[in-house]
Amino acid sequence: MSQVEHETRTQPTVADPVPLGLGALAVTMFLFSAKNAGWTDGTDAWLGYALAFGGLVQLLAGMWEFRNRDVFWATAFSSYGAFWLGLGLYVVLLSGIAGPAEQGNDLGWIMVAFAIFTSYLVLWSTQVNQAVLAVFVTFEATLIILFIGNLTTTETTVRIGGYIGVLTALCAWYTSAATLLNAMLGRPALQLGEPVFRDLLPR
């Protein structure tokens, strides 16, 4: 096999969708968390972006990662794209039917289900880099706090979940920006950190 053929076969078939997927997560999480934190005067400004950017675009990023054979990001982006789509559809179709207690119960169980899913992505993100680990740790904390706040219908707890969600968005924005710039320059211009536990998974 020639060097050209080898490089063609080993290069990703599409551009790295990680900056796009993380950017979609960051924007949607920020808008959603600003509402939870009580910063916005409107009602559901986050909703359209949950369906279009956090949902559809992140799902597309996951599909492109399947083509790139990156199982971690393919699983993460596809699942969180579905998370935002499902959450958006719930608000559009069902939240007006349920009362505050029932809606809080529904949202609480949605959050805990994705907190369980996110828990093992936190573990496996230790194999990627420290910036990615920060995204998933803060996302996990956001989901857990929102689970508690919604299930107990405690506004203060939901607000705390909103603040942690904003931190999640900031971590995702930085990781998106760093990954994008590093890919454009072909060198590590912005630091992402080394994997935390290199030997967690058997080789």
Short mmCIF file of C-alpha atoms in Angstrom, two decimals:
data_model
loop_
_atom_site.label_atom_id
_atom_site.label_comp_id
_atom_site.label_asym_id
_atom_site.label_seq_id
_atom_site.Cartn_x
_atom_site.Cartn_y
_atom_site.Cartn_z
CA MET A 1 0.00 0.00 0.00
CA SER A 2 1.37 3.43 -0.92
CA GLN A 3 1.71 6.24 1.63
CA VAL A 4 -1.02 8.22 -0.12
CA GLU A 5 -3.45 5.28 0.05
CA HIS A 6 -2.62 4.72 3.71
CA GLU A 7 -3.23 8.38 4.61
CA THR A 8 -6.50 8.40 2.67
CA ARG A 9 -7.79 5.38 4.55
CA THR A 10 -6.74 6.60 8.00
CA GLN A 11 -7.99 10.19 7.70
CA PRO A 12 -11.55 10.95 8.93
CA THR A 13 -14.08 10.90 6.10
CA VAL A 14 -15.64 14.18 7.29
CA ALA A 15 -14.31 17.19 9.18
CA ASP A 16 -14.17 16.82 12.96
CA PRO A 17 -17.71 17.59 14.21
CA VAL A 18 -16.67 17.90 17.88
CA PRO A 19 -16.49 21.74 17.87
CA LEU A 20 -19.95 21.91 16.30
CA GLY A 21 -21.48 19.40 18.69
CA LEU A 22 -20.01 21.07 21.76
CA GLY A 23 -21.04 24.49 20.47
CA ALA A 24 -24.62 23.26 20.07
CA LEU A 25 -24.53 21.86 23.59
CA ALA A 26 -23.11 25.11 24.99
CA VAL A 27 -25.63 27.47 23.38
CA THR A 28 -28.66 25.37 24.28
CA MET A 29 -27.46 24.63 27.80
CA PHE A 30 -26.78 28.33 28.39
CA LEU A 31 -30.27 29.40 27.29
CA PHE A 32 -31.94 26.58 29.24
CA SER A 33 -29.87 27.31 32.34
CA ALA A 34 -30.44 31.07 32.16
CA LYS A 35 -34.16 30.31 32.42
CA ASN A 36 -33.63 27.90 35.33
CA ALA A 37 -31.43 30.45 37.11
CA GLY A 38 -34.15 33.07 36.77
CA TRP A 39 -32.08 35.41 34.62
CA THR A 40 -34.56 35.71 31.75
CA ASP A 41 -37.88 37.55 31.81
CA GLY A 42 -39.37 35.49 28.97
CA THR A 43 -40.84 32.03 29.04
CA ASP A 44 -39.16 29.51 26.75
CA ALA A 45 -36.57 31.28 24.57
CA TRP A 46 -34.43 28.14 24.84
CA LEU A 47 -37.08 25.93 23.27
CA GLY A 48 -36.46 26.61 19.58
CA TYR A 49 -32.74 26.16 20.05
CA ALA A 50 -33.29 22.91 21.94
CA LEU A 51 -35.12 21.55 18.91
CA ALA A 52 -32.90 23.01 16.18
CA PHE A 53 -29.38 23.54 17.54
CA GLY A 54 -29.06 21.37 20.63
CA GLY A 55 -31.30 18.70 19.15
CA LEU A 56 -30.98 18.44 15.37
CA VAL A 57 -27.44 19.80 14.95
CA GLN A 58 -26.05 17.74 17.82
CA LEU A 59 -27.75 14.65 16.42
CA LEU A 60 -26.13 15.33 13.05
CA ALA A 61 -22.75 15.73 14.76
CA GLY A 62 -23.28 12.32 16.32
CA MET A 63 -24.08 10.76 12.95
CA TRP A 64 -20.91 12.26 11.45
CA GLU A 65 -18.92 10.84 14.36
CA PHE A 66 -20.32 7.39 13.58
CA ARG A 67 -18.90 7.84 10.10
CA ASN A 68 -15.58 8.89 11.62
CA ARG A 69 -15.71 5.74 13.79
CA ASP A 70 -15.44 7.74 17.02
CA VAL A 71 -17.76 5.76 19.25
CA PHE A 72 -17.46 8.06 22.29
CA TRP A 73 -18.56 11.26 20.55
CA ALA A 74 -21.03 9.41 18.32
CA THR A 75 -22.78 8.09 21.42
CA ALA A 76 -22.59 11.37 23.34
CA PHE A 77 -23.75 13.74 20.60
CA SER A 78 -26.51 11.45 19.32
CA SER A 79 -27.85 10.88 22.82
CA TYR A 80 -27.75 14.51 23.91
CA GLY A 81 -29.29 15.56 20.62
CA ALA A 82 -32.15 13.21 21.44
CA PHE A 83 -32.23 14.61 24.99
CA TRP A 84 -32.84 18.16 23.76
CA LEU A 85 -35.32 17.04 21.11
CA GLY A 86 -37.25 14.99 23.67
CA LEU A 87 -37.20 17.76 26.26
CA GLY A 88 -38.35 20.31 23.70
CA LEU A 89 -41.15 18.09 22.46
CA TYR A 90 -42.26 17.44 26.03
CA VAL A 91 -42.58 21.18 26.68
CA VAL A 92 -44.41 21.75 23.38
CA LEU A 93 -46.81 18.82 23.59
CA LEU A 94 -47.32 17.88 27.23
CA SER A 95 -46.28 20.53 29.73
CA GLY A 96 -49.47 22.55 29.29
CA ILE A 97 -51.56 19.50 30.15
CA ALA A 98 -49.79 18.65 33.41
CA GLY A 99 -49.89 20.75 36.56
CA PRO A 100 -46.70 22.13 38.17
CA ALA A 101 -46.23 19.11 40.45
CA GLU A 102 -46.80 16.59 37.66
CA GLN A 103 -44.55 18.53 35.29
CA GLY A 104 -41.82 18.73 37.94
CA ASN A 105 -42.11 14.99 38.50
CA ASP A 106 -41.82 14.31 34.77
CA LEU A 107 -38.81 16.59 34.34
CA GLY A 108 -37.16 15.14 37.43
CA TRP A 109 -37.29 11.60 36.07
CA ILE A 110 -36.04 12.77 32.67
CA MET A 111 -33.05 14.39 34.40
CA VAL A 112 -32.22 11.35 36.53
CA ALA A 113 -32.39 9.03 33.51
CA PHE A 114 -29.85 11.15 31.64
CA ALA A 115 -27.77 11.57 34.81
CA ILE A 116 -27.38 7.79 34.91
CA PHE A 117 -26.40 7.78 31.24
CA THR A 118 -23.97 10.66 31.75
CA SER A 119 -22.30 8.94 34.71
CA TYR A 120 -20.44 6.46 32.52
CA LEU A 121 -19.62 9.11 29.94
CA VAL A 122 -17.93 10.98 32.81
CA LEU A 123 -15.81 7.89 33.45
CA TRP A 124 -14.89 7.37 29.80
CA SER A 125 -14.21 11.08 29.27
CA THR A 126 -11.19 10.65 31.56
CA GLN A 127 -9.63 8.96 28.53
CA VAL A 128 -10.16 12.00 26.28
CA ASN A 129 -8.80 15.15 27.96
CA GLN A 130 -9.36 17.35 30.99
CA ALA A 131 -11.49 19.92 29.16
CA VAL A 132 -13.92 17.25 27.98
CA LEU A 133 -13.98 15.77 31.48
CA ALA A 134 -14.95 19.20 32.86
CA VAL A 135 -17.87 19.36 30.41
CA PHE A 136 -19.25 16.01 31.49
CA VAL A 137 -18.65 16.49 35.23
CA THR A 138 -20.51 19.81 35.23
CA PHE A 139 -23.25 18.38 33.00
CA GLU A 140 -23.69 15.48 35.43
CA ALA A 141 -23.93 17.89 38.36
CA THR A 142 -26.50 19.98 36.47
CA LEU A 143 -28.69 16.96 35.79
CA ILE A 144 -28.54 15.73 39.39
CA ILE A 145 -29.39 19.13 40.88
CA LEU A 146 -32.25 19.64 38.40
CA PHE A 147 -33.53 16.15 39.21
CA ILE A 148 -33.72 17.05 42.90
CA GLY A 149 -35.13 20.51 42.27
CA ASN A 150 -37.85 19.40 39.86
CA LEU A 151 -38.87 16.31 41.80
CA THR A 152 -39.25 18.31 45.02
CA THR A 153 -40.52 21.42 43.16
CA THR A 154 -37.93 23.51 44.99
CA GLU A 155 -37.28 26.73 43.09
CA THR A 156 -33.99 27.45 44.87
CA THR A 157 -32.56 24.07 43.91
CA VAL A 158 -33.61 24.56 40.30
CA ARG A 159 -31.87 27.94 40.33
CA ILE A 160 -28.68 26.29 41.61
CA GLY A 161 -29.00 23.78 38.78
CA GLY A 162 -29.27 26.74 36.42
CA TYR A 163 -26.03 28.24 37.71
CA ILE A 164 -24.19 24.94 37.33
CA GLY A 165 -25.69 24.60 33.86
CA VAL A 166 -24.19 27.96 32.91
CA LEU A 167 -20.83 26.62 34.09
CA THR A 168 -21.40 23.57 31.89
CA ALA A 169 -22.04 25.86 28.92
CA LEU A 170 -18.84 27.80 29.59
CA CYS A 171 -16.80 24.58 29.75
CA ALA A 172 -18.39 23.36 26.51
CA TRP A 173 -17.79 26.71 24.78
CA TYR A 174 -14.11 26.69 25.71
CA THR A 175 -13.64 23.08 24.62
CA SER A 176 -15.45 23.79 21.35
CA ALA A 177 -13.34 26.88 20.66
CA ALA A 178 -10.07 25.15 21.56
CA THR A 179 -10.84 22.08 19.45
CA LEU A 180 -11.82 24.25 16.50
CA LEU A 181 -8.74 26.48 16.66
CA ASN A 182 -6.38 23.54 17.16
CA ALA A 183 -7.88 21.79 14.13
CA MET A 184 -7.59 24.93 12.00
CA LEU A 185 -3.96 25.52 12.93
CA GLY A 186 -2.94 21.88 13.02
CA ARG A 187 -1.28 22.35 16.41
CA PRO A 188 -2.36 22.70 20.07
CA ALA A 189 -2.74 26.48 20.34
CA LEU A 190 -5.28 26.26 23.19
CA GLN A 191 -4.72 23.66 25.89
CA LEU A 192 -7.24 20.90 26.53
CA GLY A 193 -5.23 18.97 29.10
CA GLU A 194 -4.03 15.40 29.11
CA PRO A 195 -6.30 12.41 29.80
CA VAL A 196 -6.75 12.00 33.55
CA PHE A 197 -6.53 8.21 33.75
CA ARG A 198 -4.68 6.85 30.75
CA ASP A 199 -4.83 3.24 31.97
CA LEU A 200 -8.47 3.13 33.07
CA LEU A 201 -9.41 1.05 30.03
CA PRO A 202 -7.42 -2.08 29.12
CA ARG A 203 -5.43 -1.83 25.91
#
